[in-house]
């Protein structure tokens, strides 16, 4: 199941101890074992299912060598199809060499599979052994991309250099704007 059983067990334990808690789960692609993974999670779906695409397809082999863009989209699509009440969310790191046109295409792809929550943040390498930053994206570009994302139909968008996957997750789940945060 690509590790989905562990996610299900954690969600089950949290819900048994604190059933009022809302859960956002940031998942891997479960190594493409989508049917088995979703079978494990069926009873224990979080309120927000987050799977980050991380980057644009042209950079996948470099940035995410063990992942597949289409598999990631398929995962988000199937979660939404099987559990329409679950919010699906994804995130992108900017500054790795992507173009604005590629970013817009990824946003369109995410909307096409029902993903309604999006985070956009600056890539920052955790060490010198990781990929270098190709470009530091100015805050104005993050603002402009946030506008584009909302125009495409994302209901929740957090777009700024220091935004990360869980950026103001509680406010996003409640439907509050993250623009002022």
PDB file of C-alpha atoms in Angstrom:
ATOM      1  CA  UNK A   1       0.000   0.000   0.000  1.00  0.00           C
ATOM      2  CA  UNK A   2       3.046   2.269  -0.282  1.00  0.00           C
ATOM      3  CA  UNK A   3       2.896   3.115   3.418  1.00  0.00           C
ATOM      4  CA  UNK A   4      -0.742   4.201   3.507  1.00  0.00           C
ATOM      5  CA  UNK A   5      -1.465   1.810   6.374  1.00  0.00           C
ATOM      6  CA  UNK A   6       0.777   3.918   8.614  1.00  0.00           C
ATOM      7  CA  UNK A   7      -1.124   7.076   7.710  1.00  0.00           C
ATOM      8  CA  UNK A   8      -4.445   5.327   8.376  1.00  0.00           C
ATOM      9  CA  UNK A   9      -3.217   4.039  11.753  1.00  0.00           C
ATOM     10  CA  UNK A  10      -2.044   7.508  12.806  1.00  0.00           C
ATOM     11  CA  UNK A  11      -5.303   9.151  11.767  1.00  0.00           C
ATOM     12  CA  UNK A  12      -7.292   6.430  13.567  1.00  0.00           C
ATOM     13  CA  UNK A  13      -5.274   6.920  16.769  1.00  0.00           C
ATOM     14  CA  UNK A  14      -5.725  10.693  16.673  1.00  0.00           C
ATOM     15  CA  UNK A  15      -9.462  10.393  16.056  1.00  0.00           C
ATOM     16  CA  UNK A  16      -9.854   7.886  18.885  1.00  0.00           C
ATOM     17  CA  UNK A  17      -8.086  10.190  21.349  1.00  0.00           C
ATOM     18  CA  UNK A  18      -9.372  13.549  20.089  1.00  0.00           C
ATOM     19  CA  UNK A  19     -12.297  13.096  17.693  1.00  0.00           C
ATOM     20  CA  UNK A  20     -12.896  16.859  17.426  1.00  0.00           C
ATOM     21  CA  UNK A  21      -9.491  17.478  15.840  1.00  0.00           C
ATOM     22  CA  UNK A  22      -9.370  18.277  12.127  1.00  0.00           C
ATOM     23  CA  UNK A  23      -6.554  16.546  10.298  1.00  0.00           C
ATOM     24  CA  UNK A  24      -4.517  17.574   7.297  1.00  0.00           C
ATOM     25  CA  UNK A  25      -2.286  14.808   6.026  1.00  0.00           C
ATOM     26  CA  UNK A  26       0.711  15.476   3.759  1.00  0.00           C
ATOM     27  CA  UNK A  27       1.253  12.241   1.858  1.00  0.00           C
ATOM     28  CA  UNK A  28       3.724  10.751  -0.573  1.00  0.00           C
ATOM     29  CA  UNK A  29       2.485   9.213  -3.830  1.00  0.00           C
ATOM     30  CA  UNK A  30       2.450   5.794  -2.116  1.00  0.00           C
ATOM     31  CA  UNK A  31       4.823   4.575  -4.842  1.00  0.00           C
ATOM     32  CA  UNK A  32       1.928   4.623  -7.289  1.00  0.00           C
ATOM     33  CA  UNK A  33      -0.037   1.984  -5.354  1.00  0.00           C
ATOM     34  CA  UNK A  34      -3.115   4.187  -5.419  1.00  0.00           C
ATOM     35  CA  UNK A  35      -5.923   1.584  -5.165  1.00  0.00           C
ATOM     36  CA  UNK A  36      -4.233  -0.189  -2.234  1.00  0.00           C
ATOM     37  CA  UNK A  37      -3.393   3.107  -0.541  1.00  0.00           C
ATOM     38  CA  UNK A  38      -6.899   4.497  -0.832  1.00  0.00           C
ATOM     39  CA  UNK A  39      -8.366   1.218   0.405  1.00  0.00           C
ATOM     40  CA  UNK A  40      -6.248   1.583   3.558  1.00  0.00           C
ATOM     41  CA  UNK A  41      -7.312   5.200   4.028  1.00  0.00           C
ATOM     42  CA  UNK A  42     -10.998   4.763   3.121  1.00  0.00           C
ATOM     43  CA  UNK A  43     -12.204   4.641   6.727  1.00  0.00           C
ATOM     44  CA  UNK A  44      -9.706   7.191   8.006  1.00  0.00           C
ATOM     45  CA  UNK A  45      -9.576   9.996   5.463  1.00  0.00           C
ATOM     46  CA  UNK A  46      -8.331  13.321   6.803  1.00  0.00           C
ATOM     47  CA  UNK A  47     -10.334  16.511   6.290  1.00  0.00           C
ATOM     48  CA  UNK A  48      -7.516  17.766   4.039  1.00  0.00           C
ATOM     49  CA  UNK A  49      -5.566  15.372   1.830  1.00  0.00           C
ATOM     50  CA  UNK A  50      -2.358  17.122   0.787  1.00  0.00           C
ATOM     51  CA  UNK A  51       0.020  15.765  -1.821  1.00  0.00           C
ATOM     52  CA  UNK A  52       2.566  18.231  -3.149  1.00  0.00           C
ATOM     53  CA  UNK A  53       3.439  18.190  -6.835  1.00  0.00           C
ATOM     54  CA  UNK A  54       6.485  20.289  -5.797  1.00  0.00           C
ATOM     55  CA  UNK A  55       7.438  21.419  -9.310  1.00  0.00           C
ATOM     56  CA  UNK A  56       6.569  21.467 -13.006  1.00  0.00           C
ATOM     57  CA  UNK A  57       6.768  18.344 -15.222  1.00  0.00           C
ATOM     58  CA  UNK A  58       9.887  19.498 -17.104  1.00  0.00           C
ATOM     59  CA  UNK A  59      11.852  19.524 -13.824  1.00  0.00           C
ATOM     60  CA  UNK A  60      10.480  16.292 -12.316  1.00  0.00           C
ATOM     61  CA  UNK A  61      13.417  14.055 -13.251  1.00  0.00           C
ATOM     62  CA  UNK A  62      15.805  16.473 -11.554  1.00  0.00           C
ATOM     63  CA  UNK A  63      13.720  17.624  -8.586  1.00  0.00           C
ATOM     64  CA  UNK A  64      11.680  14.469  -7.886  1.00  0.00           C
ATOM     65  CA  UNK A  65      13.599  11.607  -9.532  1.00  0.00           C
ATOM     66  CA  UNK A  66      11.559   8.891  -7.810  1.00  0.00           C
ATOM     67  CA  UNK A  67       8.183  10.441  -8.562  1.00  0.00           C
ATOM     68  CA  UNK A  68       5.867  10.717 -11.543  1.00  0.00           C
ATOM     69  CA  UNK A  69       3.823  13.844 -12.249  1.00  0.00           C
ATOM     70  CA  UNK A  70       0.873  11.928 -13.755  1.00  0.00           C
ATOM     71  CA  UNK A  71       0.762   9.491 -10.812  1.00  0.00           C
ATOM     72  CA  UNK A  72       0.616  12.435  -8.401  1.00  0.00           C
ATOM     73  CA  UNK A  73      -2.262  13.986 -10.331  1.00  0.00           C
ATOM     74  CA  UNK A  74      -3.999  10.611 -10.467  1.00  0.00           C
ATOM     75  CA  UNK A  75      -3.695  10.256  -6.682  1.00  0.00           C
ATOM     76  CA  UNK A  76      -5.328  13.639  -6.089  1.00  0.00           C
ATOM     77  CA  UNK A  77      -8.017  12.890  -8.684  1.00  0.00           C
ATOM     78  CA  UNK A  78      -8.932   9.551  -7.149  1.00  0.00           C
ATOM     79  CA  UNK A  79      -9.070  10.935  -3.616  1.00  0.00           C
ATOM     80  CA  UNK A  80     -11.496  13.597  -4.819  1.00  0.00           C
ATOM     81  CA  UNK A  81     -13.565  11.132  -6.853  1.00  0.00           C
ATOM     82  CA  UNK A  82     -13.849   8.596  -4.043  1.00  0.00           C
ATOM     83  CA  UNK A  83     -14.171  11.108  -1.186  1.00  0.00           C
ATOM     84  CA  UNK A  84     -15.729  14.318  -2.561  1.00  0.00           C
ATOM     85  CA  UNK A  85     -16.117  15.755   0.960  1.00  0.00           C
ATOM     86  CA  UNK A  86     -12.329  15.680   1.479  1.00  0.00           C
ATOM     87  CA  UNK A  87     -10.444  18.853   0.596  1.00  0.00           C
ATOM     88  CA  UNK A  88      -7.506  18.144  -1.705  1.00  0.00           C
ATOM     89  CA  UNK A  89      -4.444  20.332  -1.548  1.00  0.00           C
ATOM     90  CA  UNK A  90      -1.086  20.583  -3.281  1.00  0.00           C
ATOM     91  CA  UNK A  91       1.980  22.766  -3.190  1.00  0.00           C
ATOM     92  CA  UNK A  92       4.731  23.990  -5.458  1.00  0.00           C
ATOM     93  CA  UNK A  93       8.254  25.208  -4.780  1.00  0.00           C
ATOM     94  CA  UNK A  94       9.321  28.090  -6.976  1.00  0.00           C
ATOM     95  CA  UNK A  95      12.801  29.123  -8.039  1.00  0.00           C
ATOM     96  CA  UNK A  96      14.009  25.843  -9.531  1.00  0.00           C
ATOM     97  CA  UNK A  97      13.946  27.039 -13.161  1.00  0.00           C
ATOM     98  CA  UNK A  98      10.235  26.799 -13.966  1.00  0.00           C
ATOM     99  CA  UNK A  99       8.466  29.318 -16.179  1.00  0.00           C
ATOM    100  CA  UNK A 100       5.245  31.133 -15.376  1.00  0.00           C
ATOM    101  CA  UNK A 101       3.526  29.346 -18.259  1.00  0.00           C
ATOM    102  CA  UNK A 102       4.552  25.989 -16.761  1.00  0.00           C
ATOM    103  CA  UNK A 103       3.248  27.036 -13.338  1.00  0.00           C
ATOM    104  CA  UNK A 104      -0.079  28.090 -14.804  1.00  0.00           C
ATOM    105  CA  UNK A 105      -0.333  24.735 -16.625  1.00  0.00           C
ATOM    106  CA  UNK A 106       0.302  22.868 -13.357  1.00  0.00           C
ATOM    107  CA  UNK A 107      -2.383  24.945 -11.646  1.00  0.00           C
ATOM    108  CA  UNK A 108      -4.784  24.093 -14.481  1.00  0.00           C
ATOM    109  CA  UNK A 109      -3.895  20.412 -14.146  1.00  0.00           C
ATOM    110  CA  UNK A 110      -4.593  20.557 -10.406  1.00  0.00           C
ATOM    111  CA  UNK A 111      -7.947  22.231 -10.911  1.00  0.00           C
ATOM    112  CA  UNK A 112      -8.846  19.640 -13.563  1.00  0.00           C
ATOM    113  CA  UNK A 113      -8.550  16.903 -10.910  1.00  0.00           C
ATOM    114  CA  UNK A 114     -10.593  18.855  -8.354  1.00  0.00           C
ATOM    115  CA  UNK A 115      -7.769  20.196  -6.206  1.00  0.00           C
ATOM    116  CA  UNK A 116      -8.996  23.416  -4.561  1.00  0.00           C
ATOM    117  CA  UNK A 117      -6.234  24.333  -2.100  1.00  0.00           C
ATOM    118  CA  UNK A 118      -2.763  25.479  -3.164  1.00  0.00           C
ATOM    119  CA  UNK A 119       0.464  26.642  -1.546  1.00  0.00           C
ATOM    120  CA  UNK A 120       3.244  28.374  -3.481  1.00  0.00           C
ATOM    121  CA  UNK A 121       6.583  29.021  -1.782  1.00  0.00           C
ATOM    122  CA  UNK A 122      10.231  29.721  -2.551  1.00  0.00           C
ATOM    123  CA  UNK A 123      12.493  26.683  -2.817  1.00  0.00           C
ATOM    124  CA  UNK A 124      15.266  26.870  -0.249  1.00  0.00           C
ATOM    125  CA  UNK A 125      17.859  24.075  -0.273  1.00  0.00           C
ATOM    126  CA  UNK A 126      18.221  22.376   3.119  1.00  0.00           C
ATOM    127  CA  UNK A 127      21.964  21.856   2.553  1.00  0.00           C
ATOM    128  CA  UNK A 128      24.705  22.414  -0.002  1.00  0.00           C
ATOM    129  CA  UNK A 129      24.195  18.805  -1.129  1.00  0.00           C
ATOM    130  CA  UNK A 130      20.710  19.676  -2.425  1.00  0.00           C
ATOM    131  CA  UNK A 131      19.716  21.387  -5.657  1.00  0.00           C
ATOM    132  CA  UNK A 132      20.725  25.038  -5.782  1.00  0.00           C
ATOM    133  CA  UNK A 133      18.231  27.870  -6.098  1.00  0.00           C
ATOM    134  CA  UNK A 134      18.038  28.940  -9.734  1.00  0.00           C
ATOM    135  CA  UNK A 135      16.168  32.148  -8.943  1.00  0.00           C
ATOM    136  CA  UNK A 136      14.741  33.935  -5.933  1.00  0.00           C
ATOM    137  CA  UNK A 137      11.196  34.805  -6.907  1.00  0.00           C
ATOM    138  CA  UNK A 138      10.177  38.327  -5.845  1.00  0.00           C
ATOM    139  CA  UNK A 139       7.123  38.708  -3.581  1.00  0.00           C
ATOM    140  CA  UNK A 140       5.262  40.529  -6.371  1.00  0.00           C
ATOM    141  CA  UNK A 141       5.419  37.415  -8.557  1.00  0.00           C
ATOM    142  CA  UNK A 142       4.018  35.300  -5.727  1.00  0.00           C
ATOM    143  CA  UNK A 143       1.170  37.798  -5.391  1.00  0.00           C
ATOM    144  CA  UNK A 144       0.488  37.678  -9.135  1.00  0.00           C
ATOM    145  CA  UNK A 145       0.524  33.858  -9.144  1.00  0.00           C
ATOM    146  CA  UNK A 146      -1.894  33.863  -6.211  1.00  0.00           C
ATOM    147  CA  UNK A 147      -4.278  36.018  -8.245  1.00  0.00           C
ATOM    148  CA  UNK A 148      -4.004  33.632 -11.193  1.00  0.00           C
ATOM    149  CA  UNK A 149      -4.662  30.646  -8.915  1.00  0.00           C
ATOM    150  CA  UNK A 150      -7.823  32.257  -7.523  1.00  0.00           C
ATOM    151  CA  UNK A 151      -8.978  33.118 -11.048  1.00  0.00           C
ATOM    152  CA  UNK A 152      -8.540  29.443 -11.954  1.00  0.00           C
ATOM    153  CA  UNK A 153     -10.875  28.500  -9.116  1.00  0.00           C
ATOM    154  CA  UNK A 154      -8.672  27.567  -6.180  1.00  0.00           C
ATOM    155  CA  UNK A 155     -10.688  28.336  -3.054  1.00  0.00           C
ATOM    156  CA  UNK A 156      -7.646  28.597  -0.794  1.00  0.00           C
ATOM    157  CA  UNK A 157      -4.285  29.952  -1.910  1.00  0.00           C
ATOM    158  CA  UNK A 158      -1.205  30.817   0.117  1.00  0.00           C
ATOM    159  CA  UNK A 159       1.463  32.323  -2.138  1.00  0.00           C
ATOM    160  CA  UNK A 160       4.559  34.015  -0.712  1.00  0.00           C
ATOM    161  CA  UNK A 161       8.279  33.275  -0.442  1.00  0.00           C
ATOM    162  CA  UNK A 162       8.129  31.663   3.010  1.00  0.00           C
ATOM    163  CA  UNK A 163       4.889  29.690   2.483  1.00  0.00           C
ATOM    164  CA  UNK A 164       5.154  25.964   3.132  1.00  0.00           C
ATOM    165  CA  UNK A 165       2.683  23.072   2.823  1.00  0.00           C
ATOM    166  CA  UNK A 166       1.060  23.567   6.198  1.00  0.00           C
ATOM    167  CA  UNK A 167       1.068  27.374   6.073  1.00  0.00           C
ATOM    168  CA  UNK A 168      -1.897  28.519   8.171  1.00  0.00           C
ATOM    169  CA  UNK A 169      -3.581  25.157   7.588  1.00  0.00           C
ATOM    170  CA  UNK A 170      -6.264  25.790  10.210  1.00  0.00           C
ATOM    171  CA  UNK A 171      -7.295  29.112   8.665  1.00  0.00           C
ATOM    172  CA  UNK A 172      -7.328  27.556   5.204  1.00  0.00           C
ATOM    173  CA  UNK A 173      -9.580  24.721   6.356  1.00  0.00           C
ATOM    174  CA  UNK A 174     -11.980  27.232   7.891  1.00  0.00           C
ATOM    175  CA  UNK A 175     -12.057  29.062   4.545  1.00  0.00           C
ATOM    176  CA  UNK A 176     -10.307  32.160   5.847  1.00  0.00           C
ATOM    177  CA  UNK A 177      -8.119  34.163   3.534  1.00  0.00           C
ATOM    178  CA  UNK A 178      -4.388  33.780   4.000  1.00  0.00           C
ATOM    179  CA  UNK A 179      -3.571  36.894   1.995  1.00  0.00           C
ATOM    180  CA  UNK A 180      -3.247  39.088   5.068  1.00  0.00           C
ATOM    181  CA  UNK A 181      -1.300  36.576   7.173  1.00  0.00           C
TER     182      UNK A 181
END
